[in-house]
Each structure stands twice: as structure tokens, then as C-alpha cells.
């Protein structure tokens, strides 16, 4: 009857004892049909059997006893392949056409011990995805216990992390977003009642910088799940759709996406759409529907190819592990709570309605307990299993009854089924109560046309908007829609405030606009965790950020980095879309010259209206509540203006929707956006539309690219000295000659602007500069600052009409004089003259000593000496050049006279 079953490599024997929970805890590799089993570890039974059979080699092993209430023929053992034994499945690959190229899917080579493992390749980008599930089911819950982890390995691009820790650390924000893209389309395909914890892991093993890995990861996850033992209903796949000109592109490359007007990621089955998410630049609804249709056709083709792969390499699905509450329990809950539930669901405010539902649930559990319908598993075991376990047998007696199978240490023998009273667990009652509540809510909307707060399906909640609440913030707005409220705050800054993105490509990427969404537990009147942002917060923030991005001005017109914070202070549905509305108003209040106003709205749906007395047409709900999101079949967020869409996100909680349903939802969402925009225009107080006096000032200058080094100076010394001298916050230079000055006040901004202008100015020979300060003195002349930050050499021969032995004899640092620019050498260095501005003077006849820099054959002696102590040869200055600067380099940055003299030596 049994094909040599085994446990941990040892043969199994079956004994007449029962315990269901312990069976699960030991990962017993059996499929048990139409019966209940209970396992027990018993050292007493072990000793008894070991003595009677003289099996000393197994004396210290763990023993199990199990009783079956059915014919043992119904017990089957999992085949070895289904347990993921290495080497059992042979490698198998298939090429699937997607757009203008093929992707390669392979299974059976890597990760053979996982329940499902697959590698998928597009170009040189390779994704490896595994699915594993726990042997023991978790406690029943109202959600599928699925966790998704996605990681981009730096080694995939031949890199390591740039930080101190070279190992990949916590999940980055863009990795979290891809985790959500994988998770959301998988959940609707999972059956209710399957509680084995399931983990999906996905890694980018190779990245070519051409083919993005996100859409590929969604498809890899769908294939791995289809190959695994998880009893999901359908195969899913994902694709990205771009729009270049009027042509839709399937899975566009990174370069193609730079010119795309649309970034749409779609996932679904061969029959319906499960998830879409995307961003565009005011794309009309009709064009979006065309893109969705293109994506759905591509997904359909991929799913058909994957189904053929699953038939060859897929493992048996664990349908027998599905545990649903008894149907009798639904009837009991409806009988007890039906009339009260109708009244409770008509309470308009969220908190009173939630408390009333909680009280009603406790009342249902109490009534069922009093009637004896609720019992714990411990009570069930004590009434049925314990009497058998306490029976004493003669230790030396071995009794084998007909029908018992002896295959080792564990025995199973058939016994007659005992009559058991109808008992339900408390967890099942709570699950059933929630489902009944959803059913009554949907019935109320379809049958009466009224929602919990009294609105019709197309009606929008009351809206209130205010700006300028926070005086020190650069911009602020409070947006309230019903019981959902967002406090949006805008902060302006320079590039130092930009968000750096660490990605697989070895290039620095900065975001000059980002939105951070926060959902504290207080916004729903609860106590909860406060710390790092959750995956939900990261996803909602990105959606609102991408919705607002198209309305921002280009960097050339508005050089600020913009940060928006959206803190949800109240929540009852559609908080991410409230962040879009509040963020738009806050940007206007901060003086950001946005192109237009945009608004966001969340749409819901009741798909099967015929079940509740309708005509079968799906019912679309505008501006959904939290309860309608939880009990409905769709959550479709759309942001944009009355012309087009900027961002959208749709999650389906049923088998999927079709294009006609989606079209109806988009058109209804457009009407809702128009209404919200009209209400936002009534904002009181209105946005200031001017820069706050507390916002930093940013001035943008354009200089010649070759002049940038003059601003920076050696090792950045010059730019640092300008910042210290003027008090500005930052000076940013770019290779193309753009200079950005960030300051807190206008005075420091103008001062730094003047210094940079003088540093980079192009002087003209013949210009005269008055009252210039001498910055340093050398034996052969003085260095004069003609404008702040710009110096030139006035040679000793040009200082006076009379002969001077040393410049320091007549001038010192700090003296002021008028000079004329007489020459600019090839290096841009300036030669000045004071003598050219003096009246003619008689040359002192008594002076027979020649000047140090005559026009004919006088020499300039370098202050540097050779190793032997002799001076170097002087460089002769010809009449044609008459400029010693052509023979030496004069640095713009001067720190001390001694250093200047060393830097100004004449080359031999």
C-alpha cells in the first residue's frame, strides 16, 4: 500500500496515534487526503519498541505515532522530483519573442533545491529568481504570506560599492519599487486558504546598461511561481511599453527611453490585466489605452510560451494544502450579525464605524462560543487523542493488528471515524466576519447606489485647501478631502541638497526634485512602528513625485533643487493622490513657476454586480474610501490635469479587468480630476507664487569655460576664499562655464558675483585702473590687484620715471596707486605700468647705475640660486616683447611674498 516512505532518509512505520500540529512542525513529506492526523513524539513508546525489537541503533532517534481515520490507501507520498532533489530536473531553456528581440528562459541548471528557480536573459542582462515555501503553514490570515526581495548586485556591472562597506546593504529605494512591481500582480492569482509562507528572491546577476531589469524581473517572478508548488491559478508576465513619436516600443532600451513620452509597465495573464504603473507627459486617455492594448498582446504571447514550459518542467501544485473556513460558518455569521452589520456600514465617519465593526465582531465570537461552536485545538486534542495516548501496554508485548503496515519505526493503522461536534477556530470566525462585511458593503453600494458616507458612485468628497500655514517653510499647503489630509512642505536649495542615486551604472546621478511621503500611525488613530520608511511609503512617494515632475520648470529657468515632504495627517483612502494635490499647491506657494496645476484621484470597482442584484455591469467608484479599497476589486490611481495624464497606478484584486472597463474608469477619473482642480483653485489663503524671504538666492553666471580654473584655483583654494570672504553658502562650477552662486542674502550674492566677474573678465590693453592695492612686493616689481581677485605685475622699471634700486625702497604692501594695462601675454598674465600715467620727469643725471630692466640689454635676475649658490642666468627682454611675464608664470593665487618670489623666477 505504501511505496517505502521515509523521513530524513529513514524508513517510516505507522502507529495508531494522532497529532496534526506536530506533524506539520516536522515537515512530514506526505500528502494526506480527506482526513485529520495528529503526530506525537513519545520517548516511552520509543523505549518500548526498541526493547521489543532490539534495535539499538535507533534507540536515540525521534519517534512518531499517527492515527488515520480513513483507508490508508488514500495517503500518498510526494514524488522525489517535487521535493527539489538536486539533479532530478534536467536543464531546459526556451526563447520567447518579445518585440524586436528574444528573451531566453532557463530552468533546471541553477537553484535546483528551490521549489521554483529560473534565469531569464535579455541581451547581457540576466535575472535569477527563486521561489521557496515553508513546510508548515502559518496561522490563517486575510492576506497571502508572500515576501519579495529584489537586489541588484554591483558585480553584475563589474563594480563594487563606493562606500566603506563593500557588501550590498539595505534595500535601495528603486529596489523597493521593483519589489512592489513583482508583488502586486502575483497576489491576485493566489488562492484563498493557502497559508504556507512563500518567499520570492530575485537577483540581477549581469547588467549590460542597455536592457533594464525591472520588467524582466516581473516576468521571471511569474515564471518561477508557475514552476513552483505554490497553487497559483495563472501564469503572469510583465512588459514595458515606450512611445517614441507615434510608435509604441516593447521593452525599450535605456537609450530609447530617453526619447520616450511614456513609461508604462504592465503585468497580467493571457486573459486580463492585473497591474499597470507608468508615467507620461500629459498623455491623452485614448493613447494610454492603445499602449495598454499593445502591452496586453505581448503579455498574452509570453504567457502561452511559459505555459508550455510549465507543462514540461513544473512541479505538482499543493492544492491539498488549501484550507478554507467551513461554509456553515458563513451562514452562522450572517444570521447573527446580518441586521446589525447593515446599520454599522451606514456610519459615515471612519473611526466610529471601525469601532462598531470591532464590537460586532467580538459579539459574534462571544455568541458562537456560548453555543459551543468555537473551540481551541488543544481542547480538540484532549477530547479525542489523549485517552488513546494514556493507554498502557505491556512493554514486552508486540501487538500487530491485521491491516497494519510495518515499515520501520512509525506505524499507521486504520480505525473507525469518531463523531466530532462541529467546531470552528476563532481565527476562522474573524476571517469569515471580514468576508461577510465586504459582501454586505458591496451589496449596499450596488443595491442602494449609496456608499458608507452617503455618496453616489461618481461623487467626490468635500475638499478644503489652504496655503502658507508654516511661516518659516519655503512653501506649505494643507489639502483635505473628506477624512484624508496631507500636509505638504517644499524646501528649496542648491545642488548640494540633490538626492544622489547609487545605481549599477558607474555614473553619478542626482535628482533635483524628489518627494518624500510619510504615513505615521497617528493618521489612522492607531499606535504603530515609527522609523525608516516602509515599502508602501516609498512606493506612494514615488508615484506622487513622478506625477508632479512634468509640471516643473527646466533647470535653466529655475536652478533650484526642490524637495517636497508630504505628511499624511489623516487617512481614509487615496492619501497618495492627496499628496499630489497638496504638493502642487505647496510648489506654487514656494514660488516655483509650475507649468500648470494637476490633481490626483483614486478609483475603485465592484466587478460582479450580478451577485448583488445588479445587471452584471462593473460599477466604477470615484474617490474611494479605505474600506472600499479593502473590499473592492480595484485600486486605480490617476494624476494629471484636464488635458492629459502624468502618472497612473492600477492594482487588481480579482482575476483581472479588460480594456473596456479600464476605459470607463479613465473617463470617470478625468471628470473627477476636473472637479478637484476647480476646488483647488478656491484655495484660501491662496499660494503666494513668490519666493519666500527665507529661501536661498541662486544666481547663475556664464563665463568662458577656460576661465573656470581661475575661479576654482589650485586645489579649490580660490573658490573657498571667495566663499569665506563673501559669506555665500556655495559656489558651483561646471565644465561648460556655468557658475551658480547660492547665498542667503543679496549683499553677499552681489559681492561674490563681482569677484567672479572680475576674475573672469577679459581686460583690454590701454585700460586704466585707479586706486589699486599692492598685494605683494618683489625685488623686480610689485603685484597690483586691479580688480578683486585679479592681479598684474608692475615691473620695477614701470614704477617710477626715475631709477629705483629696489621696489621695496619706494612701495610696500597695502599702498595704492593708479596703473595702466600695457600688455597681456599668451598665458593671460597682465603687465601694468605706473610710469605711463606720470608726468614727464627729468632723469637724475647723478645716477649712473643702469636700471634693472632696460629696453635694450638689461636683465631680470631670478631670486633662485643654483645648488652651488650662484645666481641663474638672466633672461634678456627684447624690445619687441618688453615683457618679462612672457618668460614666467604668475599664479592668480598669492599667499606670501616669499612664495611669490619663488614662483616668479625667470626660466634660464
PDB file of C-alpha atoms in Angstrom, residues 223-483:
ATOM      1  CA  UNK A 223       7.656  32.000 -14.388  1.00  0.00           C
ATOM      2  CA  UNK A 224       9.336  30.903 -11.141  1.00  0.00           C
ATOM      3  CA  UNK A 225       5.994  30.962  -9.341  1.00  0.00           C
ATOM      4  CA  UNK A 226       4.366  28.938 -12.131  1.00  0.00           C
ATOM      5  CA  UNK A 227       7.118  26.301 -11.930  1.00  0.00           C
ATOM      6  CA  UNK A 228       6.865  26.014  -8.137  1.00  0.00           C
ATOM      7  CA  UNK A 229       4.454  24.081  -5.917  1.00  0.00           C
ATOM      8  CA  UNK A 230       2.524  27.220  -4.995  1.00  0.00           C
ATOM      9  CA  UNK A 231      -1.061  26.645  -6.201  1.00  0.00           C
ATOM     10  CA  UNK A 232      -1.425  29.927  -8.057  1.00  0.00           C
ATOM     11  CA  UNK A 233      -4.146  29.998 -10.679  1.00  0.00           C
ATOM     12  CA  UNK A 234      -2.483  31.532 -13.753  1.00  0.00           C
ATOM     13  CA  UNK A 235       0.870  32.437 -15.286  1.00  0.00           C
ATOM     14  CA  UNK A 236       1.785  36.126 -15.239  1.00  0.00           C
ATOM     15  CA  UNK A 237       4.290  38.142 -17.256  1.00  0.00           C
ATOM     16  CA  UNK A 238       5.339  41.785 -17.446  1.00  0.00           C
ATOM     17  CA  UNK A 239       6.487  44.150 -20.189  1.00  0.00           C
ATOM     18  CA  UNK A 240       7.421  47.820 -20.525  1.00  0.00           C
ATOM     19  CA  UNK A 241       5.923  49.987 -23.253  1.00  0.00           C
ATOM     20  CA  UNK A 242       7.523  53.176 -24.527  1.00  0.00           C
ATOM     21  CA  UNK A 243       6.248  55.747 -27.020  1.00  0.00           C
ATOM     22  CA  UNK A 244       8.698  57.309 -29.463  1.00  0.00           C
ATOM     23  CA  UNK A 245       6.942  59.584 -31.917  1.00  0.00           C
ATOM     24  CA  UNK A 246       3.744  57.702 -32.679  1.00  0.00           C
ATOM     25  CA  UNK A 247       5.287  54.239 -32.380  1.00  0.00           C
ATOM     26  CA  UNK A 248       4.940  52.004 -29.334  1.00  0.00           C
ATOM     27  CA  UNK A 249       8.119  50.131 -28.342  1.00  0.00           C
ATOM     28  CA  UNK A 250       8.066  46.871 -26.350  1.00  0.00           C
ATOM     29  CA  UNK A 251      10.761  46.608 -23.669  1.00  0.00           C
ATOM     30  CA  UNK A 252      12.667  49.683 -24.922  1.00  0.00           C
ATOM     31  CA  UNK A 253      16.345  50.059 -24.146  1.00  0.00           C
ATOM     32  CA  UNK A 254      17.744  52.665 -21.772  1.00  0.00           C
ATOM     33  CA  UNK A 255      18.681  54.914 -24.693  1.00  0.00           C
ATOM     34  CA  UNK A 256      15.251  54.583 -26.293  1.00  0.00           C
ATOM     35  CA  UNK A 257      13.569  55.536 -23.015  1.00  0.00           C
ATOM     36  CA  UNK A 258      15.397  58.878 -23.054  1.00  0.00           C
ATOM     37  CA  UNK A 259      13.237  59.910 -26.022  1.00  0.00           C
ATOM     38  CA  UNK A 260      10.039  58.198 -24.918  1.00  0.00           C
ATOM     39  CA  UNK A 261       6.908  60.142 -23.991  1.00  0.00           C
ATOM     40  CA  UNK A 262       5.593  57.190 -21.995  1.00  0.00           C
ATOM     41  CA  UNK A 263       6.987  54.835 -19.367  1.00  0.00           C
ATOM     42  CA  UNK A 264       4.383  52.102 -18.830  1.00  0.00           C
ATOM     43  CA  UNK A 265       4.984  48.792 -17.065  1.00  0.00           C
ATOM     44  CA  UNK A 266       2.144  46.287 -17.457  1.00  0.00           C
ATOM     45  CA  UNK A 267       1.672  42.826 -15.913  1.00  0.00           C
ATOM     46  CA  UNK A 268      -1.125  40.363 -16.428  1.00  0.00           C
ATOM     47  CA  UNK A 269      -2.226  36.942 -17.594  1.00  0.00           C
ATOM     48  CA  UNK A 270      -3.152  35.748 -21.063  1.00  0.00           C
ATOM     49  CA  UNK A 271      -6.755  36.805 -20.376  1.00  0.00           C
ATOM     50  CA  UNK A 272      -6.664  40.031 -18.347  1.00  0.00           C
ATOM     51  CA  UNK A 273      -4.639  42.890 -16.887  1.00  0.00           C
ATOM     52  CA  UNK A 274      -3.513  42.649 -13.257  1.00  0.00           C
ATOM     53  CA  UNK A 275      -1.284  45.680 -12.760  1.00  0.00           C
ATOM     54  CA  UNK A 276      -0.188  48.792 -14.608  1.00  0.00           C
ATOM     55  CA  UNK A 277       2.085  51.592 -13.482  1.00  0.00           C
ATOM     56  CA  UNK A 278       3.500  54.384 -15.533  1.00  0.00           C
ATOM     57  CA  UNK A 279       4.380  57.989 -16.091  1.00  0.00           C
ATOM     58  CA  UNK A 280       3.899  60.250 -19.086  1.00  0.00           C
ATOM     59  CA  UNK A 281       3.827  63.881 -20.173  1.00  0.00           C
ATOM     60  CA  UNK A 282       0.098  64.737 -20.283  1.00  0.00           C
ATOM     61  CA  UNK A 283      -0.783  61.752 -22.452  1.00  0.00           C
ATOM     62  CA  UNK A 284      -4.464  61.562 -23.513  1.00  0.00           C
ATOM     63  CA  UNK A 285      -6.576  58.669 -22.246  1.00  0.00           C
ATOM     64  CA  UNK A 286      -7.053  57.195 -25.722  1.00  0.00           C
ATOM     65  CA  UNK A 287      -3.300  56.983 -26.308  1.00  0.00           C
ATOM     66  CA  UNK A 288      -2.796  55.306 -22.943  1.00  0.00           C
ATOM     67  CA  UNK A 289      -5.413  52.691 -23.777  1.00  0.00           C
ATOM     68  CA  UNK A 290      -3.614  51.957 -27.055  1.00  0.00           C
ATOM     69  CA  UNK A 291      -0.393  51.388 -25.126  1.00  0.00           C
ATOM     70  CA  UNK A 292      -2.162  49.061 -22.684  1.00  0.00           C
ATOM     71  CA  UNK A 293      -3.570  47.058 -25.587  1.00  0.00           C
ATOM     72  CA  UNK A 294      -0.092  46.667 -27.106  1.00  0.00           C
ATOM     73  CA  UNK A 295       1.256  45.505 -23.761  1.00  0.00           C
ATOM     74  CA  UNK A 296      -1.575  43.060 -23.178  1.00  0.00           C
ATOM     75  CA  UNK A 297      -0.958  41.392 -26.553  1.00  0.00           C
ATOM     76  CA  UNK A 298       2.719  40.978 -25.681  1.00  0.00           C
ATOM     77  CA  UNK A 299       1.910  39.537 -22.243  1.00  0.00           C
ATOM     78  CA  UNK A 300      -0.519  37.086 -23.822  1.00  0.00           C
ATOM     79  CA  UNK A 301       2.189  35.753 -26.123  1.00  0.00           C
ATOM     80  CA  UNK A 302       4.704  35.360 -23.277  1.00  0.00           C
ATOM     81  CA  UNK A 303       2.188  33.533 -21.064  1.00  0.00           C
ATOM     82  CA  UNK A 304       1.423  30.976 -23.770  1.00  0.00           C
ATOM     83  CA  UNK A 305       5.108  30.157 -24.132  1.00  0.00           C
ATOM     84  CA  UNK A 306       5.518  29.894 -20.365  1.00  0.00           C
ATOM     85  CA  UNK A 307       2.543  27.516 -20.061  1.00  0.00           C
ATOM     86  CA  UNK A 308       4.304  25.105 -22.401  1.00  0.00           C
ATOM     87  CA  UNK A 309       7.433  25.355 -20.249  1.00  0.00           C
ATOM     88  CA  UNK A 310       5.434  24.692 -17.059  1.00  0.00           C
ATOM     89  CA  UNK A 311       3.873  21.549 -18.530  1.00  0.00           C
ATOM     90  CA  UNK A 312       7.370  20.138 -19.096  1.00  0.00           C
ATOM     91  CA  UNK A 313       9.228  21.355 -16.003  1.00  0.00           C
ATOM     92  CA  UNK A 314       6.605  22.438 -13.479  1.00  0.00           C
ATOM     93  CA  UNK A 315       6.136  20.734 -10.112  1.00  0.00           C
ATOM     94  CA  UNK A 316       2.813  19.444  -8.726  1.00  0.00           C
ATOM     95  CA  UNK A 317       0.733  22.187  -7.131  1.00  0.00           C
ATOM     96  CA  UNK A 318      -0.163  21.935  -3.425  1.00  0.00           C
ATOM     97  CA  UNK A 319      -3.914  22.244  -3.860  1.00  0.00           C
ATOM     98  CA  UNK A 320      -4.466  19.874  -0.923  1.00  0.00           C
ATOM     99  CA  UNK A 321      -2.856  22.444   1.404  1.00  0.00           C
ATOM    100  CA  UNK A 322      -5.654  24.961   0.828  1.00  0.00           C
ATOM    101  CA  UNK A 323      -7.740  25.348   3.984  1.00  0.00           C
ATOM    102  CA  UNK A 324     -10.969  27.328   3.722  1.00  0.00           C
ATOM    103  CA  UNK A 325     -13.397  28.056   6.547  1.00  0.00           C
ATOM    104  CA  UNK A 326     -16.489  25.787   6.539  1.00  0.00           C
ATOM    105  CA  UNK A 327     -19.462  27.070   4.546  1.00  0.00           C
ATOM    106  CA  UNK A 328     -21.679  26.568   7.602  1.00  0.00           C
ATOM    107  CA  UNK A 329     -19.713  29.289   9.381  1.00  0.00           C
ATOM    108  CA  UNK A 330     -20.688  31.899   6.759  1.00  0.00           C
ATOM    109  CA  UNK A 331     -24.368  31.166   7.357  1.00  0.00           C
ATOM    110  CA  UNK A 332     -23.991  31.391  11.128  1.00  0.00           C
ATOM    111  CA  UNK A 333     -22.165  34.733  10.990  1.00  0.00           C
ATOM    112  CA  UNK A 334     -24.724  36.223   8.598  1.00  0.00           C
ATOM    113  CA  UNK A 335     -27.586  35.065  10.821  1.00  0.00           C
ATOM    114  CA  UNK A 336     -26.035  36.551  13.954  1.00  0.00           C
ATOM    115  CA  UNK A 337     -24.657  39.829  12.562  1.00  0.00           C
ATOM    116  CA  UNK A 338     -26.620  40.464   9.360  1.00  0.00           C
ATOM    117  CA  UNK A 339     -29.107  43.103  10.514  1.00  0.00           C
ATOM    118  CA  UNK A 340     -26.624  44.951  12.735  1.00  0.00           C
ATOM    119  CA  UNK A 341     -23.978  44.859  10.001  1.00  0.00           C
ATOM    120  CA  UNK A 342     -26.229  46.763   7.611  1.00  0.00           C
ATOM    121  CA  UNK A 343     -26.660  49.548  10.174  1.00  0.00           C
ATOM    122  CA  UNK A 344     -22.979  49.695  11.100  1.00  0.00           C
ATOM    123  CA  UNK A 345     -21.890  50.032   7.468  1.00  0.00           C
ATOM    124  CA  UNK A 346     -24.039  53.162   7.146  1.00  0.00           C
ATOM    125  CA  UNK A 347     -21.998  55.037   9.769  1.00  0.00           C
ATOM    126  CA  UNK A 348     -20.338  57.867   7.822  1.00  0.00           C
ATOM    127  CA  UNK A 349     -17.211  58.529   9.898  1.00  0.00           C
ATOM    128  CA  UNK A 350     -14.321  56.072   9.792  1.00  0.00           C
ATOM    129  CA  UNK A 351     -13.325  55.765  13.470  1.00  0.00           C
ATOM    130  CA  UNK A 352     -16.867  55.198  14.837  1.00  0.00           C
ATOM    131  CA  UNK A 353     -17.563  52.726  12.030  1.00  0.00           C
ATOM    132  CA  UNK A 354     -14.344  50.838  12.739  1.00  0.00           C
ATOM    133  CA  UNK A 355     -15.079  50.618  16.453  1.00  0.00           C
ATOM    134  CA  UNK A 356     -18.636  49.475  15.798  1.00  0.00           C
ATOM    135  CA  UNK A 357     -17.397  46.724  13.462  1.00  0.00           C
ATOM    136  CA  UNK A 358     -14.843  45.591  16.039  1.00  0.00           C
ATOM    137  CA  UNK A 359     -17.512  45.449  18.735  1.00  0.00           C
ATOM    138  CA  UNK A 360     -19.845  43.499  16.454  1.00  0.00           C
ATOM    139  CA  UNK A 361     -17.074  41.010  15.648  1.00  0.00           C
ATOM    140  CA  UNK A 362     -16.454  40.380  19.346  1.00  0.00           C
ATOM    141  CA  UNK A 363     -20.175  39.898  19.846  1.00  0.00           C
ATOM    142  CA  UNK A 364     -20.290  37.255  17.077  1.00  0.00           C
ATOM    143  CA  UNK A 365     -17.362  35.368  18.618  1.00  0.00           C
ATOM    144  CA  UNK A 366     -18.999  35.527  22.051  1.00  0.00           C
ATOM    145  CA  UNK A 367     -22.327  34.163  20.782  1.00  0.00           C
ATOM    146  CA  UNK A 368     -20.660  31.321  18.873  1.00  0.00           C
ATOM    147  CA  UNK A 369     -18.581  30.438  21.923  1.00  0.00           C
ATOM    148  CA  UNK A 370     -21.653  30.314  24.147  1.00  0.00           C
ATOM    149  CA  UNK A 371     -23.343  27.985  21.670  1.00  0.00           C
ATOM    150  CA  UNK A 372     -20.295  25.717  21.666  1.00  0.00           C
ATOM    151  CA  UNK A 373     -19.232  26.368  18.099  1.00  0.00           C
ATOM    152  CA  UNK A 374     -15.766  27.752  18.917  1.00  0.00           C
ATOM    153  CA  UNK A 375     -13.059  25.615  20.456  1.00  0.00           C
ATOM    154  CA  UNK A 376      -9.273  25.661  20.500  1.00  0.00           C
ATOM    155  CA  UNK A 377      -7.094  22.954  19.004  1.00  0.00           C
ATOM    156  CA  UNK A 378      -5.872  21.960  22.495  1.00  0.00           C
ATOM    157  CA  UNK A 379      -9.411  21.162  23.606  1.00  0.00           C
ATOM    158  CA  UNK A 380      -9.967  19.107  20.477  1.00  0.00           C
ATOM    159  CA  UNK A 381      -6.799  17.090  21.101  1.00  0.00           C
ATOM    160  CA  UNK A 382      -7.622  16.482  24.762  1.00  0.00           C
ATOM    161  CA  UNK A 383     -11.064  15.070  23.987  1.00  0.00           C
ATOM    162  CA  UNK A 384     -10.014  12.746  21.194  1.00  0.00           C
ATOM    163  CA  UNK A 385      -6.310  11.999  21.261  1.00  0.00           C
ATOM    164  CA  UNK A 386      -5.329  11.963  24.922  1.00  0.00           C
ATOM    165  CA  UNK A 387      -7.331   8.875  26.029  1.00  0.00           C
ATOM    166  CA  UNK A 388      -5.507   6.788  23.443  1.00  0.00           C
ATOM    167  CA  UNK A 389      -2.148   8.217  24.406  1.00  0.00           C
ATOM    168  CA  UNK A 390      -2.643   7.354  28.074  1.00  0.00           C
ATOM    169  CA  UNK A 391      -3.370   3.681  27.414  1.00  0.00           C
ATOM    170  CA  UNK A 392      -0.745   1.442  28.947  1.00  0.00           C
ATOM    171  CA  UNK A 393       0.523  -1.636  27.160  1.00  0.00           C
ATOM    172  CA  UNK A 394       2.772  -4.408  28.252  1.00  0.00           C
ATOM    173  CA  UNK A 395       6.269  -3.206  27.471  1.00  0.00           C
ATOM    174  CA  UNK A 396       7.381  -6.630  26.311  1.00  0.00           C
ATOM    175  CA  UNK A 397       4.349  -7.316  24.175  1.00  0.00           C
ATOM    176  CA  UNK A 398       4.297  -6.532  20.480  1.00  0.00           C
ATOM    177  CA  UNK A 399       0.800  -6.406  19.040  1.00  0.00           C
ATOM    178  CA  UNK A 400       0.374  -6.193  15.245  1.00  0.00           C
ATOM    179  CA  UNK A 401      -3.229  -5.955  14.092  1.00  0.00           C
ATOM    180  CA  UNK A 402      -4.384  -7.039  10.647  1.00  0.00           C
ATOM    181  CA  UNK A 403      -4.132  -4.174   8.212  1.00  0.00           C
ATOM    182  CA  UNK A 404      -1.178  -2.555   9.996  1.00  0.00           C
ATOM    183  CA  UNK A 405       1.832  -1.868   7.844  1.00  0.00           C
ATOM    184  CA  UNK A 406       5.214  -2.384   9.441  1.00  0.00           C
ATOM    185  CA  UNK A 407       7.848  -0.407   7.576  1.00  0.00           C
ATOM    186  CA  UNK A 408      10.144   0.740  10.374  1.00  0.00           C
ATOM    187  CA  UNK A 409       9.689   2.938  13.429  1.00  0.00           C
ATOM    188  CA  UNK A 410       6.333   4.534  12.621  1.00  0.00           C
ATOM    189  CA  UNK A 411       3.057   2.708  12.068  1.00  0.00           C
ATOM    190  CA  UNK A 412      -0.332   3.729  10.733  1.00  0.00           C
ATOM    191  CA  UNK A 413      -3.388   1.620  11.351  1.00  0.00           C
ATOM    192  CA  UNK A 414      -6.929   2.371  10.225  1.00  0.00           C
ATOM    193  CA  UNK A 415      -9.553   2.990  12.880  1.00  0.00           C
ATOM    194  CA  UNK A 416     -13.208   3.889  12.701  1.00  0.00           C
ATOM    195  CA  UNK A 417     -14.024   7.603  12.403  1.00  0.00           C
ATOM    196  CA  UNK A 418     -15.346   9.106  15.605  1.00  0.00           C
ATOM    197  CA  UNK A 419     -18.209  11.541  15.592  1.00  0.00           C
ATOM    198  CA  UNK A 420     -16.885  15.049  16.206  1.00  0.00           C
ATOM    199  CA  UNK A 421     -19.030  18.066  17.064  1.00  0.00           C
ATOM    200  CA  UNK A 422     -18.981  21.000  14.591  1.00  0.00           C
ATOM    201  CA  UNK A 423     -16.226  23.268  15.927  1.00  0.00           C
ATOM    202  CA  UNK A 424     -14.665  26.442  14.455  1.00  0.00           C
ATOM    203  CA  UNK A 425     -11.472  28.252  15.366  1.00  0.00           C
ATOM    204  CA  UNK A 426     -11.617  31.878  16.430  1.00  0.00           C
ATOM    205  CA  UNK A 427      -9.318  32.829  13.539  1.00  0.00           C
ATOM    206  CA  UNK A 428     -11.752  31.341  11.038  1.00  0.00           C
ATOM    207  CA  UNK A 429     -14.589  33.310  12.596  1.00  0.00           C
ATOM    208  CA  UNK A 430     -12.646  36.565  12.171  1.00  0.00           C
ATOM    209  CA  UNK A 431     -11.814  35.771   8.553  1.00  0.00           C
ATOM    210  CA  UNK A 432     -15.415  34.911   7.777  1.00  0.00           C
ATOM    211  CA  UNK A 433     -16.669  38.048   9.533  1.00  0.00           C
ATOM    212  CA  UNK A 434     -14.392  40.198   7.354  1.00  0.00           C
ATOM    213  CA  UNK A 435     -15.587  38.497   4.165  1.00  0.00           C
ATOM    214  CA  UNK A 436     -19.214  38.867   5.192  1.00  0.00           C
ATOM    215  CA  UNK A 437     -18.611  42.568   5.944  1.00  0.00           C
ATOM    216  CA  UNK A 438     -17.115  43.066   2.467  1.00  0.00           C
ATOM    217  CA  UNK A 439     -20.054  41.252   0.902  1.00  0.00           C
ATOM    218  CA  UNK A 440     -22.602  43.441   2.707  1.00  0.00           C
ATOM    219  CA  UNK A 441     -20.681  46.618   1.803  1.00  0.00           C
ATOM    220  CA  UNK A 442     -20.586  45.712  -1.884  1.00  0.00           C
ATOM    221  CA  UNK A 443     -24.266  44.745  -1.809  1.00  0.00           C
ATOM    222  CA  UNK A 444     -25.164  48.087  -0.231  1.00  0.00           C
ATOM    223  CA  UNK A 445     -23.308  50.033  -2.953  1.00  0.00           C
ATOM    224  CA  UNK A 446     -24.796  48.028  -5.838  1.00  0.00           C
ATOM    225  CA  UNK A 447     -28.313  47.603  -4.473  1.00  0.00           C
ATOM    226  CA  UNK A 448     -28.923  51.056  -2.983  1.00  0.00           C
ATOM    227  CA  UNK A 449     -26.441  53.118  -5.004  1.00  0.00           C
ATOM    228  CA  UNK A 450     -25.120  54.671  -1.784  1.00  0.00           C
ATOM    229  CA  UNK A 451     -21.720  54.277  -0.171  1.00  0.00           C
ATOM    230  CA  UNK A 452     -20.828  54.245   3.526  1.00  0.00           C
ATOM    231  CA  UNK A 453     -20.536  58.043   3.681  1.00  0.00           C
ATOM    232  CA  UNK A 454     -23.752  58.576   1.700  1.00  0.00           C
ATOM    233  CA  UNK A 455     -22.144  59.482  -1.640  1.00  0.00           C
ATOM    234  CA  UNK A 456     -23.137  58.224  -5.057  1.00  0.00           C
ATOM    235  CA  UNK A 457     -20.566  56.166  -7.047  1.00  0.00           C
ATOM    236  CA  UNK A 458     -19.363  59.222  -9.037  1.00  0.00           C
ATOM    237  CA  UNK A 459     -19.417  61.775  -6.202  1.00  0.00           C
ATOM    238  CA  UNK A 460     -16.228  63.359  -4.775  1.00  0.00           C
ATOM    239  CA  UNK A 461     -15.796  64.119  -1.083  1.00  0.00           C
ATOM    240  CA  UNK A 462     -15.712  67.705   0.210  1.00  0.00           C
ATOM    241  CA  UNK A 463     -12.387  69.443  -0.448  1.00  0.00           C
ATOM    242  CA  UNK A 464     -10.608  72.147   1.542  1.00  0.00           C
ATOM    243  CA  UNK A 465      -7.209  73.641   0.674  1.00  0.00           C
ATOM    244  CA  UNK A 466      -5.016  76.160   2.490  1.00  0.00           C
ATOM    245  CA  UNK A 467      -1.534  77.541   1.784  1.00  0.00           C
ATOM    246  CA  UNK A 468       1.128  79.337   3.821  1.00  0.00           C
ATOM    247  CA  UNK A 469       0.466  77.582   7.120  1.00  0.00           C
ATOM    248  CA  UNK A 470       4.164  77.359   8.085  1.00  0.00           C
ATOM    249  CA  UNK A 471       5.845  80.800   8.089  1.00  0.00           C
ATOM    250  CA  UNK A 472       9.476  79.622   8.054  1.00  0.00           C
ATOM    251  CA  UNK A 473       8.992  76.935   5.411  1.00  0.00           C
ATOM    252  CA  UNK A 474       9.689  77.935   1.823  1.00  0.00           C
ATOM    253  CA  UNK A 475       6.236  76.718   0.826  1.00  0.00           C
ATOM    254  CA  UNK A 476       3.424  74.801   2.550  1.00  0.00           C
ATOM    255  CA  UNK A 477      -0.117  73.607   1.908  1.00  0.00           C
ATOM    256  CA  UNK A 478      -2.781  71.621   3.754  1.00  0.00           C
ATOM    257  CA  UNK A 479      -5.041  69.625   1.455  1.00  0.00           C
ATOM    258  CA  UNK A 480      -8.114  67.909   2.918  1.00  0.00           C
ATOM    259  CA  UNK A 481     -10.509  65.642   1.050  1.00  0.00           C
ATOM    260  CA  UNK A 482     -13.091  64.106   3.336  1.00  0.00           C
ATOM    261  CA  UNK A 483     -11.191  62.241   6.048  1.00  0.00           C
TER     262      UNK A 483
END
